[in-house]
Amino acid sequence: MSVGEWLRSIGLGQYETAFQENEIDSAVLRELTAEDLTALGVNLVGHRRKLLAAIAALRGTPASANAPALSPTKSTDAQRRQLTVTFVDLVGSTTLSGRLDPEDMSLVITAYQNTVAGVVTRFQGHVAKYMGDGILCYFGWPVAHEDDAERAARAGLAIMTGMSGLRTPAGEPMWARIGIATGLVVVGDLIGAGAAQEEAVVGETPNLAARLQGLAAPGQIILAHTTRRLIGNAFAVADIGGHSLKGIAGEVRAYAVTGERAAQSRFDARTAGAISAMVGRDQELASMLKRWNQAKGGQGQLVLLSGEAGIGKSRVMRAMIDAVAREPHVQVSYQCSPYHTDSPLYPAIQQLTFAAGFRPDDGSDEKLDRLEAMVHVEQGERALLGALLGLDAEARYGKFKLTPQQQRVRTLEALVSHLMALALDRPVLFVVEDAHWIDATTLDLIDLCLERVASARVMMLVTARPNFRHEFGGHAIVTKLALNRLGRGQVRTIIDGVTGGKTLPDALVDLIAAKTDGVPLFVEEITKTVLESGAMKETDSAFELTGPLSHLAIPSTLHDSLMARLDRLQPVKEVAQTAACIGRDFDFQLLRSVSPLDDVSLKEALERLVQAELIFRSGVPPDDAYVFKHALVRDAAYENLLRTKRQAIHVKLVEALAAKDVAPELLAHHASMAGMTEKACRYWLIAGERAAARSANKEAISHLNAGTNLIRGMPDTQEKLRLELDLHSALVPPLMAIHGYSSEAAGVVSSRAVDLGRRIGDPVELAAVLWQAWLFNFTRANHGVATSIAREIEQRMQHADDPAALIVAHVPLGLSLIALGKPVEARLQLEQATRTYRELKGGQIVLRYGMEVGAVGHAYEAWCLGILGFPERALKGRSDTLEIVEKVRHPYTSARGLYWCAVISAIHGEWRTTLHFADRAVKAADEHGFAMAGAVARVMRGAARAVLHPSAHAIAEMREGLDFNRKVGARTQLPFMLTLFAEALLATRDVDGGLVALQEASAVVQETGEQHVAPEIHRLRAKLNIECRRGDPHQDYRLALRAARSQGARLFELRAALDLTEWLREHGRVPEARKLLAEVYGGFTEGFGTLYLKNAKALLDSLSCDNNAGT
């Protein structure tokens, strides 16, 4: 490797001429001092320090012909990173070594190694190991570049070109084979000692590259699929199918590189197939089109379109090109290259070559002919352009009589003349892409063009990253447009474009938006990675998650670019990595507590990161805080650390944060990352319980799931079992609040909790998880199982030391007995629960049970009292329930408690009050995302609206709530809600619909044994049959009376008696009617001011008048 190549590899190629003029070779280079560098013209302190550091790294390397290639300084710390590995093999070396003298063979190997090393270093790769006829090379370490896979492929082609000029001592051609693969590795650990010391790479990628090399024919380059994907459309490749390779699991898809594709722009080279739609850049495009119209009128323009990598500059440029495509014009495209920042006029040379249509088999004369046909300038300028393209122009046009400086100036003028000549014929769109990589001479050309285009039909469109700072002479015709990040809505539009219009879960869209910071390329690549992750199931209209996806991996297509940003800050990169362990946001005080640097060094490092715009700063010392500019850069810095080093930093963070008043989930996260499993689980439990206590149920589920997933790796000790029980027990209530009591997820977790509770044997703990299992089965109308569990709870809790346990002991059995149509027995259980609650003077029993159990007891006791014929006490129970709800201010208890108040009001015919409570319940449920609570509240609200103001809207609302219950398998109280639905349908004259609803209610009662509304099913069937003149209403009414009496349900008996009395009266059976109603009415001892008893009294008085009139 030459000294010039070495200078370019460390970014200081501008000093190549000075080093050459002073005859600095590789041997002298190692001895240079700071004074020497000053004498060579290296006057910038930063450049001198950079050179001295790189020279220091060379001093241990012998300056001989067989010395390894000069390389940039590299760290010896092991790192995790994506690496593109190239394995080069000299074909036939074994045969050659048998035929050649060892000294001749040494010369062959040296020539081969120097060729490979020179090319690899030119593309800023790293020669890691010489293995005789094999050479192992890395692209992406010790310094990453955004296009390492491309660099490896280009280097491969250049190696083959270099090998074509090599010959053995006998004049035979020399060939190489190359395999290239990309993947995640651990790289940088030093193994061995002394001269045998080398940097080890651990991972499958080096082996894969070596195996792919074995597939290659002489002179062929074979790529792995991962590398093929990264190079995009920049190279021509041939798919050579799948192969089974030794030591590599599964079939490996391989591709042969056949050459580099000709492309006018880097964007075209990287884009395979259709490009995505432009999103959120309409204003910028409109501004450019305005400038284009001015240019067409003879007012030349220059537009500088700037923005960070991936922000969409090339996409906007392509939109501009497409927008003017149908207009008569000429497009001239200059593509600047990261490989040719020191190659004068490289973009111009490539453009002329592309536009002239040179063919590989053209000779110099043919190329000159094509050039002459394409450019419209005078002969002397044609000669200069021919010379620029490396053609033998002197043979045709004569020898130049110009100094090198004069030839340079005249060549620039010739290029401008060519541009102006084009503009005379048609307007010119002159595109200069990626000007942050522009060489100095091409930049001079742009400035020269700018001076000439003010009155020409030329628009210059220059794209560049923010680090390109050039004022273009302050010309008034220059417009600067900066592309900003996209908003959430625009991010969603890009996601929809990638998914083909199919929706992703909202939570996943939010996660993608948070990770990608509105950078279009990031959005596209992250979305593609998610779709290809195997965690998504595609349906006709959406992609659905098949499991949890809490972490979005960095796409391989972005990995090199992100690492390149970090590697450019090598001296302070470790500070960025330490900060990344804290998170995207961090403050100085916390960082200093875990960083090994002193305050001064740490502040200097942070200042460098701020200046490089890797992080942003807010606040003033000592309270300064920082945030990574991009979430993905933070992720790349974090993932670059070895797991052991990450864990050590997280341990320090746990120790530092434990002394502060911080959220437990933050401690849990760092403890998890530190491998402190038990401590992390305890923090997750605390975090989940705190979230559940304020009804932040989604957050609670997330925290507790983190704990349950983590604890699986702990050994089965008694402490582990108890902690696991606590986590599962705490998880059930928020699952039920969000997804409903009957959710499968809640059932699975509660079943595990019961199993753990039985293994531990604590009666109070077991009763608590049995409550959850009871609630799951009760809601799904598994009444046999639920009642059995309820009786076990009662038995276990009777002997508990905690008085509050007595409340829990009686409520489940009370509710199960209500469902089975045994309100008398249920009342005894619920009275004991509410009596104990009052003796304890209230108090919350929320966390373990998901709601205030005292409110549950009071609500269902009120239901029992109402059904049993004690309306005043029932309505008092409603008031007590409401008082508890308003006292505890627990969101889920509020949503459920307001629903129960609505139910108690409805069974007493207080429909306006029902509407009031149901409406409040719907709002409370919706506010906190309680889907099931909202569904049943909507049924009650729709029922009230249907009775008060019959409408299709009311029916639709009820139907929505019922459909949700069916969907989630919530069948308890479904018969009751169906009777309300039938009554609402009757109010809207949909008799057939009402009968269908009752038919479903009867089927559920028959299947589940849920008898408590059987009287209402019979009563309403009679009323519907009367409307449609079907069946035997009298028989249905008698069945209703019989069912109500068997349960002791005097309220249902009264309602059936009222309806039957009206029917008997209409059929002339007044004495029978009066006797029936009088007997039922006489059984009541209170509530004579409530609706149904008032109606009964009025009807009895009316029947007495009828009877007197009849006699």
Tab-separated table of N, CA and C in Angstrom, residues 146-205:
chain	number	residue	atom	x	y	z
A	146	GLU	N	-21.067	3.933	5.749
A	146	GLU	CA	-22.479	3.664	5.509
A	146	GLU	C	-22.712	2.672	4.373
A	147	ASP	N	-21.657	2.381	3.600
A	147	ASP	CA	-21.794	1.517	2.431
A	147	ASP	C	-20.728	0.426	2.424
A	148	ASP	N	-20.479	-0.187	3.572
A	148	ASP	CA	-19.393	-1.164	3.655
A	148	ASP	C	-19.603	-2.358	2.730
A	149	ALA	N	-20.843	-2.797	2.568
A	149	ALA	CA	-21.088	-3.925	1.664
A	149	ALA	C	-20.732	-3.548	0.225
A	150	GLU	N	-21.103	-2.323	-0.175
A	150	GLU	CA	-20.731	-1.847	-1.517
A	150	GLU	C	-19.218	-1.755	-1.654
A	151	ARG	N	-18.561	-1.242	-0.623
A	151	ARG	CA	-17.107	-1.123	-0.668
A	151	ARG	C	-16.466	-2.492	-0.866
A	152	ALA	N	-17.000	-3.491	-0.175
A	152	ALA	CA	-16.448	-4.835	-0.311
A	152	ALA	C	-16.624	-5.357	-1.732
A	153	ALA	N	-17.796	-5.117	-2.319
A	153	ALA	CA	-18.040	-5.590	-3.680
A	153	ALA	C	-17.164	-4.843	-4.687
A	154	ARG	N	-17.056	-3.524	-4.493
A	154	ARG	CA	-16.186	-2.746	-5.402
A	154	ARG	C	-14.729	-3.192	-5.263
A	155	ALA	N	-14.313	-3.421	-4.024
A	155	ALA	CA	-12.951	-3.899	-3.807
A	155	ALA	C	-12.746	-5.244	-4.487
A	156	GLY	N	-13.753	-6.114	-4.423
A	156	GLY	CA	-13.650	-7.409	-5.084
A	156	GLY	C	-13.413	-7.268	-6.578
A	157	LEU	N	-14.185	-6.385	-7.227
A	157	LEU	CA	-13.995	-6.166	-8.667
A	157	LEU	C	-12.620	-5.574	-8.949
A	158	ALA	N	-12.197	-4.628	-8.087
A	158	ALA	CA	-10.875	-4.017	-8.284
A	158	ALA	C	-9.753	-5.024	-8.080
A	159	ILE	N	-9.928	-5.960	-7.143
A	159	ILE	CA	-8.920	-7.013	-6.936
A	159	ILE	C	-8.803	-7.860	-8.192
A	160	MET	N	-9.951	-8.207	-8.783
A	160	MET	CA	-9.907	-9.011	-10.004
A	160	MET	C	-9.210	-8.248	-11.129
A	161	THR	N	-9.454	-6.942	-11.205
A	161	THR	CA	-8.766	-6.130	-12.221
A	161	THR	C	-7.257	-6.110	-11.960
A	162	GLY	N	-6.893	-5.924	-10.695
A	162	GLY	CA	-5.475	-5.910	-10.337
A	162	GLY	C	-4.812	-7.242	-10.608
A	163	MET	N	-5.521	-8.328	-10.331
A	163	MET	CA	-4.941	-9.662	-10.564
A	163	MET	C	-4.719	-9.931	-12.046
A	164	SER	N	-5.518	-9.286	-12.889
A	164	SER	CA	-5.365	-9.542	-14.337
A	164	SER	C	-4.010	-9.072	-14.865
A	165	GLY	N	-3.369	-8.178	-14.118
A	165	GLY	CA	-2.046	-7.708	-14.545
A	165	GLY	C	-0.899	-8.483	-13.943
A	166	LEU	N	-1.189	-9.473	-13.124
A	166	LEU	CA	-0.133	-10.257	-12.474
A	166	LEU	C	0.166	-11.533	-13.265
A	167	ARG	N	1.423	-11.918	-13.223
A	167	ARG	CA	1.848	-13.141	-13.902
A	167	ARG	C	2.837	-13.894	-13.008
A	168	THR	N	2.857	-15.200	-13.176
A	168	THR	CA	3.861	-16.011	-12.482
A	168	THR	C	5.203	-15.803	-13.201
A	169	PRO	N	6.313	-16.258	-12.602
A	169	PRO	CA	7.620	-16.143	-13.299
A	169	PRO	C	7.602	-16.802	-14.669
A	170	ALA	N	6.698	-17.760	-14.866
A	170	ALA	CA	6.622	-18.428	-16.171
A	170	ALA	C	5.674	-17.703	-17.118
A	171	GLY	N	5.123	-16.560	-16.684
A	171	GLY	CA	4.229	-15.788	-17.545
A	171	GLY	C	2.780	-16.240	-17.508
A	172	GLU	N	2.448	-17.135	-16.593
A	172	GLU	CA	1.070	-17.622	-16.513
A	172	GLU	C	0.192	-16.598	-15.774
A	173	PRO	N	-1.077	-16.427	-16.186
A	173	PRO	CA	-1.965	-15.494	-15.478
A	173	PRO	C	-2.259	-15.997	-14.062
A	174	MET	N	-2.520	-15.082	-13.175
A	174	MET	CA	-2.874	-15.418	-11.788
A	174	MET	C	-4.348	-15.049	-11.557
A	175	TRP	N	-5.045	-15.933	-10.859
A	175	TRP	CA	-6.480	-15.743	-10.629
A	175	TRP	C	-6.779	-15.813	-9.130
A	176	ALA	N	-7.853	-15.158	-8.790
A	176	ALA	CA	-8.325	-15.219	-7.399
A	176	ALA	C	-9.801	-15.605	-7.392
A	177	ARG	N	-10.221	-16.111	-6.251
A	177	ARG	CA	-11.649	-16.369	-5.978
A	177	ARG	C	-12.015	-15.558	-4.733
A	178	ILE	N	-13.244	-15.030	-4.693
A	178	ILE	CA	-13.637	-14.183	-3.563
A	178	ILE	C	-15.032	-14.561	-3.066
A	179	GLY	N	-15.147	-14.659	-1.742
A	179	GLY	CA	-16.450	-14.828	-1.103
A	179	GLY	C	-16.707	-13.655	-0.170
A	180	ILE	N	-17.930	-13.130	-0.177
A	180	ILE	CA	-18.274	-11.970	0.656
A	180	ILE	C	-19.572	-12.256	1.410
A	181	ALA	N	-19.557	-12.006	2.727
A	181	ALA	CA	-20.752	-12.224	3.557
A	181	ALA	C	-20.853	-11.108	4.582
A	182	THR	N	-22.076	-10.814	5.013
A	182	THR	CA	-22.335	-9.764	6.000
A	182	THR	C	-23.150	-10.327	7.142
A	183	GLY	N	-22.783	-9.969	8.376
A	183	GLY	CA	-23.549	-10.445	9.517
A	183	GLY	C	-23.024	-9.863	10.814
A	184	LEU	N	-23.694	-10.211	11.896
A	184	LEU	CA	-23.321	-9.724	13.221
A	184	LEU	C	-22.187	-10.575	13.780
A	185	VAL	N	-21.149	-9.900	14.293
A	185	VAL	CA	-19.996	-10.602	14.864
A	185	VAL	C	-19.543	-9.886	16.131
A	186	VAL	N	-18.681	-10.549	16.863
A	186	VAL	CA	-17.903	-9.887	17.918
A	186	VAL	C	-16.487	-9.793	17.386
A	187	VAL	N	-15.958	-8.567	17.333
A	187	VAL	CA	-14.667	-8.357	16.705
A	187	VAL	C	-13.812	-7.472	17.599
A	188	GLY	N	-12.501	-7.726	17.590
A	188	GLY	CA	-11.581	-6.832	18.282
A	188	GLY	C	-10.820	-7.454	19.417
A	189	ASP	N	-11.247	-8.628	19.919
A	189	ASP	CA	-10.479	-9.275	20.979
A	189	ASP	C	-9.120	-9.708	20.436
A	190	LEU	N	-8.057	-9.391	21.157
A	190	LEU	CA	-6.724	-9.833	20.751
A	190	LEU	C	-6.477	-11.240	21.280
A	191	ILE	N	-6.098	-12.138	20.393
A	191	ILE	CA	-5.743	-13.500	20.821
A	191	ILE	C	-4.307	-13.783	20.390
A	192	GLY	N	-3.685	-14.732	21.042
A	192	GLY	CA	-2.301	-15.048	20.745
A	192	GLY	C	-1.354	-14.065	21.420
A	193	ALA	N	-0.071	-14.166	21.127
A	193	ALA	CA	0.914	-13.284	21.754
A	193	ALA	C	2.024	-13.001	20.760
A	194	GLY	N	2.675	-11.860	20.970
A	194	GLY	CA	3.801	-11.495	20.131
A	194	GLY	C	3.416	-11.384	18.676
A	195	ALA	N	4.259	-11.943	17.794
A	195	ALA	CA	4.010	-11.835	16.362
A	195	ALA	C	2.756	-12.582	15.938
A	196	ALA	N	2.327	-13.549	16.767
A	196	ALA	CA	1.141	-14.337	16.417
A	196	ALA	C	-0.152	-13.674	16.858
A	197	GLN	N	-0.037	-12.505	17.498
A	197	GLN	CA	-1.240	-11.857	18.012
A	197	GLN	C	-2.097	-11.338	16.853
A	198	GLU	N	-3.408	-11.491	16.961
A	198	GLU	CA	-4.333	-11.026	15.923
A	198	GLU	C	-5.677	-10.706	16.544
A	199	GLU	N	-6.502	-9.938	15.782
A	199	GLU	CA	-7.847	-9.618	16.243
A	199	GLU	C	-8.793	-10.739	15.832
A	200	ALA	N	-9.461	-11.313	16.827
A	200	ALA	CA	-10.364	-12.423	16.551
A	200	ALA	C	-11.747	-11.905	16.166
A	201	VAL	N	-12.393	-12.642	15.298
A	201	VAL	CA	-13.786	-12.369	14.957
A	201	VAL	C	-14.585	-13.617	15.304
A	202	VAL	N	-15.611	-13.432	16.120
A	202	VAL	CA	-16.449	-14.547	16.533
A	202	VAL	C	-17.813	-14.379	15.892
A	203	GLY	N	-18.249	-15.398	15.209
A	203	GLY	CA	-19.526	-15.351	14.523
A	203	GLY	C	-19.467	-16.213	13.278
A	204	GLU	N	-20.588	-16.406	12.654
A	204	GLU	CA	-20.677	-17.286	11.497
A	204	GLU	C	-20.150	-16.630	10.224
A	205	THR	N	-20.119	-15.295	10.189
A	205	THR	CA	-19.861	-14.570	8.938
A	205	THR	C	-18.522	-14.905	8.287
